[in-house]
Each structure stands twice: as C-alpha cells, then as structure tokens.
Coordinates of C-alpha atoms in Angstrom, one line a residue:
M27 CA -0.3 4.3 27.9
L28 CA -2.0 5.6 24.8
L29 CA 0.2 6.7 21.9
S30 CA -1.0 10.3 22.2
G31 CA 1.7 10.6 24.8
Y32 CA 4.3 10.5 22.0
G33 CA 3.4 14.0 21.0
N34 CA 5.1 15.1 17.8
W35 CA 5.9 11.5 16.7
F36 CA 2.3 10.6 16.8
A37 CA 1.3 13.8 15.1
I38 CA 3.6 12.8 12.2
Y39 CA 1.7 9.6 11.9
I40 CA -1.7 11.3 11.9
F41 CA -0.5 13.8 9.3
I42 CA 0.7 11.2 6.9
T43 CA -2.6 9.3 7.3
V44 CA -5.3 11.8 7.3
A45 CA -4.0 15.2 6.2
V46 CA -5.1 14.9 2.6
P47 CA -7.8 16.9 0.8
V48 CA -10.4 14.1 1.2
F49 CA -12.5 12.6 4.0
R50 CA -12.5 9.1 5.4
V51 CA -15.6 7.8 7.1
I52 CA -15.4 5.4 10.0
T53 CA -16.3 2.0 8.7
A54 CA -15.5 -0.2 11.8
E55 CA -16.0 -0.1 15.5
C56 CA -13.8 -1.0 18.4
P57 CA -14.6 -4.3 20.1
P58 CA -15.6 -4.7 23.7
E59 CA -12.7 -4.0 26.1
N60 CA -12.5 -7.6 27.4
L61 CA -11.8 -8.9 23.8
I62 CA -8.9 -6.6 23.2
K63 CA -7.0 -6.7 26.5
P64 CA -4.1 -6.1 27.1
C65 CA -4.4 -3.8 24.1
N66 CA -6.5 -0.7 23.6
C67 CA -8.7 0.3 20.7
V68 CA -9.3 3.9 19.6
D69 CA -11.5 5.4 16.9
M70 CA -9.5 8.4 15.6
P71 CA -11.2 8.6 13.0
F72 CA -10.1 5.1 11.9
T73 CA -10.1 2.1 14.2
L74 CA -6.6 1.7 15.7
V75 CA -5.6 -1.3 17.8
E76 CA -2.8 -0.2 20.1
C77 CA -0.7 -2.5 22.3
G78 CA 2.1 -1.8 24.7
G79 CA 4.4 -3.8 27.0
I80 CA 4.1 -6.9 24.9
T81 CA 6.9 -9.5 25.3
E82 CA 5.5 -12.5 23.5
M83 CA 4.2 -12.8 19.9
E84 CA 1.5 -15.2 21.1
T85 CA -0.1 -12.4 23.2
L86 CA -0.9 -10.6 20.0
V87 CA -2.1 -13.8 18.3
R88 CA -4.6 -14.4 21.1
V89 CA -5.9 -10.8 21.0
F90 CA -6.5 -11.1 17.3
E91 CA -8.2 -14.5 17.7
R92 CA -10.6 -13.2 20.3
T93 CA -11.8 -10.5 18.0
A94 CA -12.9 -13.2 15.6
D95 CA -13.7 -11.9 12.1
R96 CA -13.5 -8.2 13.0
K97 CA -11.2 -6.2 10.8
F98 CA -9.3 -3.0 11.8
H99 CA -7.6 -0.2 10.0
S100 CA -4.4 0.3 11.9
F101 CA -2.1 -1.5 14.4
A102 CA 0.3 0.2 16.7
L103 CA 2.9 -1.5 19.0
H104 CA 4.9 0.5 21.5
N105 CA 7.3 -0.1 24.4
S106 CA 7.6 -3.8 23.7
T107 CA 10.2 -6.5 23.2
L108 CA 9.4 -9.5 21.2
Q109 CA 10.8 -11.6 18.3
F110 CA 8.5 -10.7 15.5
L111 CA 5.0 -9.5 14.5
P112 CA 2.8 -12.6 13.7
A113 CA 2.4 -12.2 9.9
S114 CA -0.6 -14.6 9.6
A115 CA -2.5 -12.7 12.3
I116 CA -1.6 -9.3 10.8
S117 CA -2.9 -10.5 7.4
A118 CA -6.1 -12.0 8.8
K119 CA -7.1 -8.7 10.5
Q120 CA -6.6 -6.8 7.2
F121 CA -4.6 -4.0 8.8
E122 CA -3.8 -1.2 6.4
Q123 CA -1.3 0.6 8.6
I124 CA 1.4 -0.6 11.0
L125 CA 3.1 1.7 13.5
L126 CA 6.0 0.6 15.8
V127 CA 7.3 3.0 18.4
N128 CA 10.1 2.1 20.9
V129 CA 10.1 -1.6 20.2
T130 CA 13.0 -4.2 20.1
M131 CA 12.5 -7.1 17.7
T132 CA 14.6 -9.6 15.9
A133 CA 13.0 -8.5 12.6
M134 CA 9.6 -7.2 11.7
F135 CA 7.7 -10.3 10.6
D136 CA 8.2 -14.0 11.4
K137 CA 7.4 -14.8 7.8
R138 CA 5.9 -13.3 4.7
P139 CA 2.4 -12.0 5.3
D140 CA -0.2 -13.7 3.1
P141 CA -0.7 -12.1 -0.3
S142 CA -4.2 -11.1 0.7
N143 CA -2.8 -8.6 3.2
N144 CA -3.9 -5.0 3.0
I145 CA -0.8 -3.3 4.4
S146 CA -0.3 0.1 2.7
M147 CA 1.8 1.9 5.2
I148 CA 4.6 1.0 7.7
T149 CA 6.0 3.5 10.2
I150 CA 8.9 2.6 12.6
M151 CA 10.1 5.1 15.2
Q152 CA 12.8 4.9 17.9
S153 CA 13.1 1.1 17.6
K154 CA 15.7 -1.6 17.3
L155 CA 15.6 -4.5 14.8
L156 CA 18.4 -6.9 15.8
R157 CA 18.7 -8.6 12.4
G158 CA 17.5 -5.6 10.4
V159 CA 14.0 -4.8 9.1
G160 CA 13.8 -8.1 7.2
W161 CA 13.1 -6.9 3.7
E162 CA 13.0 -10.5 2.5
N163 CA 9.5 -10.8 4.1
F164 CA 8.1 -7.8 2.3
G165 CA 7.7 -9.6 -1.0
N166 CA 3.9 -10.1 -0.6
L167 CA 3.2 -6.5 0.5
K168 CA 1.7 -5.6 -2.9
K169 CA -0.4 -2.7 -1.6
L170 CA 2.5 -1.1 0.3
Q171 CA 2.7 2.6 -0.6
T172 CA 4.5 4.2 2.3
I173 CA 7.6 3.3 4.4
A174 CA 8.7 5.8 7.1
I175 CA 11.5 4.9 9.4
H176 CA 12.6 7.4 12.2
D177 CA 15.5 7.1 14.6
T178 CA 15.9 3.4 13.9
E179 CA 19.1 1.9 12.5
V180 CA 19.0 0.6 8.9
K181 CA 22.6 -0.2 8.1
S182 CA 22.1 -0.6 4.4
L183 CA 19.6 -1.0 1.5
G184 CA 20.8 -3.8 -0.7
K185 CA 19.7 -6.7 -2.8
S186 CA 17.0 -7.9 -0.4
F187 CA 15.4 -4.4 -0.4
V188 CA 15.5 -4.3 -4.3
D189 CA 14.2 -7.8 -4.7
N190 CA 11.3 -7.5 -2.2
V191 CA 10.0 -4.0 -1.9
R192 CA 7.3 -3.6 -4.5
D193 CA 7.5 -1.1 -7.4
S194 CA 4.1 0.3 -6.2
L195 CA 5.9 2.1 -3.3
R196 CA 5.2 5.8 -3.5
R197 CA 6.8 7.3 -0.4
F198 CA 10.1 6.2 1.3
H199 CA 11.4 8.2 4.3
L200 CA 14.5 7.5 6.4
Y201 CA 15.3 9.9 9.2
D202 CA 18.3 9.4 11.5
S203 CA 18.7 5.8 10.4
R204 CA 22.5 5.7 10.3
V205 CA 22.3 4.1 6.9
R206 CA 25.8 3.8 5.3
K207 CA 25.4 1.9 2.1
L208 CA 22.9 2.0 -0.8
Q209 CA 23.1 -0.5 -3.5
Y210 CA 23.8 1.2 -6.9
N211 CA 20.3 0.6 -8.2
V212 CA 18.4 0.6 -4.9
F213 CA 15.6 3.0 -6.0
S214 CA 15.6 2.4 -9.7
H215 CA 12.8 -0.2 -9.6
L216 CA 10.5 2.0 -7.7
T217 CA 8.8 3.5 -10.7
A218 CA 5.8 4.9 -8.7
L219 CA 8.0 6.7 -6.1
Y220 CA 7.3 10.4 -5.9
D221 CA 8.5 11.2 -2.3
L222 CA 12.0 10.1 -1.3
Q223 CA 13.6 11.5 1.9
V224 CA 16.9 10.2 3.5
Q225 CA 17.9 12.6 6.2
N226 CA 20.8 12.6 8.8
A227 CA 22.3 9.4 7.4
D228 CA 26.0 8.4 7.0
I229 CA 25.9 8.2 3.2
K230 CA 29.1 9.7 1.6
S231 CA 28.3 9.4 -2.1
L232 CA 25.3 9.0 -4.4
K233 CA 25.3 7.7 -8.0
R234 CA 22.9 8.4 -10.8
T235 CA 22.0 4.7 -11.0
L236 CA 20.3 4.9 -7.7
F237 CA 17.2 6.4 -9.4
S238 CA 15.0 5.8 -12.4
T239 CA 13.4 9.1 -13.2
P240 CA 13.2 12.3 -11.0
T241 CA 10.3 12.3 -8.5
A242 CA 7.5 14.9 -8.9
E243 CA 7.7 18.3 -7.3
C244 CA 5.9 21.6 -7.6
P245 CA 7.0 23.8 -10.6
P246 CA 8.2 27.4 -10.3
E247 CA 5.4 29.7 -9.3
A248 CA 5.5 31.5 -12.7
L249 CA 4.5 28.3 -14.5
I250 CA 1.5 27.5 -12.3
K251 CA -0.2 31.0 -12.0
P252 CA -3.0 31.7 -11.4
C253 CA -3.0 28.4 -9.5
L254 CA -0.9 27.3 -6.6
C255 CA 1.1 24.1 -5.9
E256 CA 1.8 22.5 -2.6
N257 CA 3.7 19.5 -1.5
I258 CA 1.5 18.1 1.3
P259 CA 3.3 15.6 1.0
F260 CA 2.4 14.9 -2.6
P261 CA 2.2 17.7 -5.3
L262 CA -1.3 19.2 -5.2
V263 CA -2.3 21.8 -7.9
E264 CA -5.0 24.0 -6.4
C265 CA -6.9 26.6 -8.5
G266 CA -9.6 29.1 -7.4
G267 CA -11.6 31.8 -9.1
I268 CA -11.4 30.1 -12.6
T269 CA -14.0 31.1 -15.1
E270 CA -12.7 29.6 -18.3
M271 CA -11.6 26.0 -19.1
E272 CA -8.7 27.4 -21.3
T273 CA -7.1 28.9 -18.2
L274 CA -6.6 25.4 -16.8
V275 CA -5.4 24.1 -20.2
R276 CA -2.7 26.9 -20.4
V277 CA -1.5 26.1 -16.8
F278 CA -1.1 22.5 -17.6
E279 CA 0.6 23.2 -20.9
R280 CA 3.2 25.5 -19.3
T281 CA 4.2 22.8 -16.8
A282 CA 5.2 20.6 -19.8
D283 CA 5.7 16.9 -18.9
R284 CA 5.5 17.4 -15.2
K285 CA 3.0 15.0 -13.5
F286 CA 1.1 15.8 -10.3
H287 CA -0.8 13.7 -7.8
S288 CA -3.9 15.7 -7.0
F289 CA -5.9 18.6 -8.5
A290 CA -8.3 20.8 -6.5
L291 CA -10.7 23.4 -8.0
H292 CA -12.6 25.7 -5.7
D293 CA -14.9 28.8 -5.9
S294 CA -15.0 28.7 -9.7
T295 CA -17.6 28.8 -12.5
L296 CA -16.8 27.1 -15.8
Q297 CA -18.3 24.7 -18.3
F298 CA -16.1 21.6 -17.8
L299 CA -12.8 20.2 -16.7
P300 CA -10.5 19.7 -19.7
A301 CA -10.4 15.9 -19.9
S302 CA -7.3 15.7 -22.2
A303 CA -5.2 17.9 -19.9
I304 CA -6.4 16.1 -16.7
S305 CA -5.3 12.8 -18.3
A306 CA -2.0 14.1 -19.5
K307 CA -1.0 15.4 -16.0
K308 CA -1.7 11.9 -14.6
F309 CA -3.8 13.3 -11.7
E310 CA -4.9 10.6 -9.3
Q311 CA -7.3 12.6 -7.1
L312 CA -9.7 15.3 -8.1
L313 CA -11.4 17.6 -5.5
L314 CA -14.1 20.1 -6.4
V315 CA -15.4 22.5 -3.8
N316 CA -18.0 25.2 -4.4
V317 CA -17.9 25.1 -8.2
T318 CA -20.6 25.6 -10.8
M319 CA -20.2 23.6 -14.0
T320 CA -22.3 22.4 -16.9
A321 CA -20.9 18.8 -16.2
M322 CA -17.7 17.5 -14.9
F323 CA -15.7 16.7 -18.1
D324 CA -16.0 18.1 -21.6
K325 CA -15.4 14.5 -22.9
R326 CA -14.2 11.2 -21.7
P327 CA -10.6 11.3 -20.3
D328 CA -8.1 9.2 -22.2
P329 CA -8.0 5.5 -21.1
S330 CA -4.4 6.2 -19.9
N331 CA -5.7 8.4 -17.1
N332 CA -4.8 7.6 -13.4
I333 CA -7.9 9.0 -11.7
S334 CA -8.6 6.9 -8.6
M335 CA -10.6 9.3 -6.4
I336 CA -13.2 12.0 -7.1
T337 CA -14.5 14.2 -4.2
I338 CA -17.2 16.9 -4.8
M339 CA -18.5 19.3 -2.2
H340 CA -21.0 22.2 -2.2
S341 CA -21.1 22.3 -6.0
K342 CA -23.7 22.5 -8.8
F343 CA -23.8 20.7 -12.1
L344 CA -26.3 22.3 -14.5
R345 CA -26.8 19.1 -16.6
G346 CA -25.8 16.6 -14.0
I347 CA -22.4 15.2 -13.2
G348 CA -22.2 13.5 -16.7
W349 CA -21.7 9.8 -15.9
E350 CA -21.4 9.1 -19.6
N351 CA -17.9 10.5 -19.5
F352 CA -16.8 8.2 -16.7
G353 CA -16.4 5.2 -19.0
N354 CA -12.6 5.3 -19.2
L355 CA -12.0 5.9 -15.5
K356 CA -10.9 2.3 -15.1
K357 CA -8.8 3.0 -12.0
L358 CA -11.5 4.9 -10.1
K359 CA -11.9 3.5 -6.6
I360 CA -13.7 6.2 -4.7
I361 CA -16.6 8.6 -5.4
S362 CA -17.6 10.9 -2.6
I363 CA -20.2 13.6 -3.1
H364 CA -21.2 16.1 -0.4
D365 CA -24.0 18.7 -0.5
T366 CA -24.3 18.5 -4.3
E367 CA -27.5 17.7 -6.1
V368 CA -27.5 14.3 -7.9
K369 CA -31.1 13.9 -9.0
S370 CA -30.8 10.2 -10.0
L371 CA -28.5 7.3 -10.6
G372 CA -29.8 5.6 -13.8
K373 CA -28.6 3.8 -16.9
S374 CA -25.7 6.2 -17.6
F375 CA -24.3 5.6 -14.1
V376 CA -24.7 1.8 -14.5
D377 CA -23.2 1.7 -18.0
N378 CA -20.1 3.9 -17.3
V379 CA -19.0 3.8 -13.7
S380 CA -16.2 1.1 -13.4
D381 CA -17.0 -2.1 -11.6
S382 CA -13.6 -1.6 -9.7
L383 CA -15.3 1.1 -7.6
R384 CA -14.8 0.3 -3.9
R385 CA -16.4 3.3 -2.1
F386 CA -19.5 5.3 -3.1
H387 CA -20.7 8.1 -0.8
L388 CA -23.6 10.4 -1.3
Y389 CA -24.3 13.0 1.5
D390 CA -27.1 15.6 1.3
S391 CA -27.4 15.0 -2.5
R392 CA -31.2 15.4 -2.7
I393 CA -31.2 12.2 -4.9
R394 CA -34.7 11.0 -5.6
K395 CA -34.4 8.0 -7.9
L396 CA -32.1 5.0 -8.2
Q397 CA -32.4 2.6 -11.0
Y398 CA -33.3 -0.9 -9.7
N399 CA -29.9 -2.3 -10.5
A400 CA -27.9 0.9 -9.8
F401 CA -25.2 -0.9 -7.7
S402 CA -25.4 -4.5 -8.9
H403 CA -22.5 -4.1 -11.4
L404 CA -20.2 -2.8 -8.7
T405 CA -18.8 -6.2 -7.7
A406 CA -15.8 -4.7 -5.8
L407 CA -17.9 -2.2 -3.7
Y408 CA -17.5 -2.6 0.0
D409 CA -18.6 0.8 1.4
L410 CA -21.9 2.3 0.3
Q411 CA -23.3 5.3 2.0
V412 CA -26.4 7.3 0.9
Q413 CA -27.4 9.8 3.6
N414 CA -30.0 12.6 3.9
A415 CA -31.4 12.0 0.4
D416 CA -35.0 12.2 -0.8
I417 CA -35.3 8.5 -1.8
K418 CA -38.8 7.1 -1.4
S419 CA -38.4 4.3 -3.9
L420 CA -35.5 2.5 -5.5
R421 CA -37.6 1.8 -8.6
S422 CA -38.2 4.5 -11.1
D423 CA -41.6 3.3 -12.1
N424 CA -43.5 3.6 -8.8
Q425 CA -43.6 5.3 -5.4
I426 CA -44.0 2.3 -3.1
E427 CA -41.4 3.7 -0.7
T428 CA -39.4 0.5 -0.4
L429 CA -36.2 -1.2 -1.5
P430 CA -36.2 -3.7 -4.3
D431 CA -35.1 -7.2 -3.5
D432 CA -32.4 -7.3 -6.2
L433 CA -30.6 -4.0 -5.1
F434 CA -27.5 -5.7 -3.6
T435 CA -27.0 -8.6 -5.9
K436 CA -23.5 -9.7 -7.1
M437 CA -21.7 -7.6 -4.5
P438 CA -19.5 -10.1 -2.7
H439 CA -17.3 -7.5 -1.0
L440 CA -20.0 -5.2 0.4
E441 CA -19.4 -4.7 4.1
Y442 CA -20.8 -1.3 5.0
I443 CA -24.2 0.2 4.1
N444 CA -25.6 3.5 5.4
L445 CA -29.0 4.6 4.2
S446 CA -29.6 7.1 7.0
G447 CA -31.9 10.1 6.7
N448 CA -33.9 8.8 3.7
K449 CA -37.7 8.5 3.3
I450 CA -37.8 4.7 2.9
S451 CA -40.7 3.3 5.0
T452 CA -40.7 -0.4 4.3
I453 CA -38.0 -3.0 3.5
S454 CA -38.1 -6.7 3.0
Q455 CA -35.7 -9.3 4.4
A456 CA -34.8 -10.4 0.9
V457 CA -33.1 -7.1 0.1
F458 CA -30.0 -8.1 2.0
G459 CA -30.1 -11.8 1.2
D460 CA -27.1 -11.8 -1.2
V461 CA -24.9 -9.8 1.1
Y462 CA -26.1 -11.2 4.4
N463 CA -22.8 -13.0 5.0
T464 CA -20.5 -10.1 4.2
I465 CA -22.2 -7.0 5.7
K466 CA -20.6 -5.9 9.0
E467 CA -22.5 -2.7 9.5
L468 CA -25.9 -1.5 8.4
K469 CA -27.2 2.0 9.4
M470 CA -30.6 3.4 8.8
E471 CA -30.8 6.3 11.2
R472 CA -33.2 9.3 11.2
M473 CA -35.7 7.6 8.9
T474 CA -39.0 9.3 8.2
Q475 CA -40.8 6.3 9.8
R476 CA -39.4 3.9 12.3
L477 CA -38.6 0.5 10.7
P478 CA -39.1 -2.6 12.8
K479 CA -35.8 -4.5 13.1
S480 CA -37.6 -7.8 12.3
A481 CA -38.5 -6.3 8.9
I482 CA -35.0 -5.7 8.0
I483 CA -33.0 -8.8 8.7
E484 CA -33.3 -11.7 11.0
A485 CA -30.7 -13.3 13.2
Q486 CA -28.7 -10.1 13.2
T487 CA -27.2 -10.7 16.6
S488 CA -25.7 -14.0 15.6
K489 CA -24.1 -12.3 12.6
K490 CA -22.8 -9.3 14.7
H491 CA -24.5 -6.8 12.3
F492 CA -25.1 -3.3 13.5
L493 CA -28.5 -1.7 13.0
E494 CA -29.9 1.6 14.4
S495 CA -33.4 2.5 13.3
R496 CA -34.4 5.9 14.7

C-alpha cells in the first residue's frame, strides 16, 4: 500500500518537504522493480523508497544491498514491526529524510549512523518505540534540521536528548506525544532552533531555563509594511511593488534585531538589494521573481551573512547579476536561475562564487559564453544543470561548438550534469574523464545536432550512467 493512503498525514510530510519558495529538481531515478521488492519506489518529485509489512531488519538490508551504489532522497516505513532501522544501510544510501508511520520498534536505530550520513529530517507518526526513540544514537546526525513526532509516545526529553541532538536542529515538533517531563535546559543548546511546537502533551509547568533565546516569528503588520510576513513554517518576508532600495532598508530597520529565514522580492524595479540590511537580518534564502535591477547587491554583503540559497526567476539585471559582490557569500550552497539572462560566466564568477557551492542551475538563461575553467573551482558541486542556453562553445576565444577537456576538473563530488537544449555539436571523451567515476546521470536532450553516444563516453552501461541524446 502506498503512503498516499494516509491522506492528511502524508500531506503534512509533503508540505514540510517541498512547500517552500524554491524548486527542487529530480536528481535520481527509481531502480527496476525487482531490485526494490518488497518495497516500492516513487518519484514525487524526489526519489522515495517506501516499505510496508516489514518484520525483519535484514529485509531492508538486502533491499539496500541489491540497489548497489544508488542513492535515494527519502525512506518511508509503514505498517511494520521490527527491532531497529539498520543504521549502516541508512547511512550508505545517503537518505536525507526518514518517515515512520504505524511502526512498532524497540528503538529507532540499532546503533549510531555513520558520521557521513545525510539525514536532515525525521518524521514519526502513529508509532510505538518500546525503549523510546533512542536519542543516544542521534549523536552523529550532524545535518539533522527537523524532527516531527505525531501521535507517538515520548515520555520525557532528558539528558540523552540534550547530549545527542545537535545544535543545528531548526524545527522540533511534538504532537500528541504524552510527554510529561522536560529537563530544565532541554532546548537551551539548540541555538539554531526557530520553530518549536509541543502540542497536546501532559506537561504541567515550564521554566525559563528550557530555552536559550526566543525563536523567530513574524513582527506586527505595522512594522513590516509595505511588505508582508508569513510563517510557512519559517518566517518569510515578502515584498512587492518596491521601487526604491531605501524602502527595504526602512522595513528592516523598523524590525530592529528580529531575524528572518527568507526574503522574497517580486514585481519590483530598483537598483540593488541593500547588502548591509540583508546581512543584518540573517536571511538564509533569497528569492527574486519578476524584478528589474541594475545588479543584485549594492556592495558585498558582510562576511557574517547567512545566505545559503539564491533563486532568481523571470528577472532582468541591466549590468548583469554582479558576481563581484558574491565574494563574501561563504555559506552559499545553491544558485538557481530561471528565465533570466546571464550572458556569460567569466573571471568574476570564478573569482567570487564560493567553492562550497553544491548546486548550480541555469534554465533559459540565454547564456552564450562560459570561461574554460568556469566550474573547476567548485570542488563541492554535485548538481550542475545548464538548460536551453545558447552555448556553442565553452571557450571564449573561438566558436568550435565543443566542450573543453578541462571543464570538469577537480570536481570530486559532481554526480548530475544536464546540458540539455544547447547548441553543442561535438564533444570528446576526455571532457568527463575526471568525473567518470562520480557521475550518476548525464543528460543532453534536445541538442541542435544529435551526438553519437560513442563520442560522449565509453563503457557507460557498466557504470550505470544515464544519457539521452535527442
């Protein structure tokens, strides 16, 4: 039975996962059905492995072993009774999200997952954990940002929770958990926490020592005008019809020392975003939709900025995006640009975009030129997509309509490449030589001319790479 049968419960999971003002592109595919049995796999829009009726931990281990080196985004277990989740296998598949619905287990994991795990979200619903959640095995979940527990008994949050749940946790939800006791300092170490919900519990008293500092929330409407603020579930400041940078500066000044998670600007025309104010408010995500600007920032944001994601859609930059002001964005992990002209990626891009960038997406950007080493400094990059561009050559000094051999050097984490819809007509095998062992998916659809598969990469079947040349 697919999890969609759980109706509202599953809707909550989907909302928490994808109802944010950004877009996620599918970067993995479900394996053949015979490899995943007795489980199912669904692309929705991420790759979800879903298992039901499981009674032995080894059943899950065998499923994960049969899928070899495939990685998946999410794992869901429902209507099952078993001792634990196999921590080693969960780590090896690099799951980011775990969902348990109507399961009975001794505790969540049989041991601590490996420190290399990617778990960022755990959701537990209508389940029973005989010895408790087992917080002592959470110590290595360094990327964990969300814990949501619904209708599942959690008797207390004590020393084991404090000692092992990482201070990077951002959301903690307990609904109908029957929790009775909270250690006096239970949340005080969670310095990144901005969304805490404990509903329908049996708690009789709260003390100030439970918390460090108050979590973020939207300010009164009068302080934020002419903008709006929504908790969805993080505080998002959204402004439209802005024509002067000073309007934004005044809004941010009126909200004093309040910090917000995301900033969205739409249907506006102004010179720049005020870098100092953006840094001071500690925004993590910036979204621009249908804006016209001279460039993105008036100057470099302060090095203390928290910007990790920038998404730009249907917009126009008169002097270009202004990569020279990106030099201090050391936490920037994602750049996603849609239907916005980016004429070239040259020296300014190479010199200023942080090597911590993990995803770079360009859709319908009309880009024509890429410096020969445009991506070689992005050693953490694992998802590169350049679609529907006007690229004929990736060298600025000629029009040979080909890819240079050194384009993907020093990129050990690169797994997904999409160069669909471009005008590239020839490509050598050496282009992908340095990333041959890491690439999982290569797409070159809707090319101006059909490329022979043999000209792109050899032995692709043995490496389980994906290529579509159309």
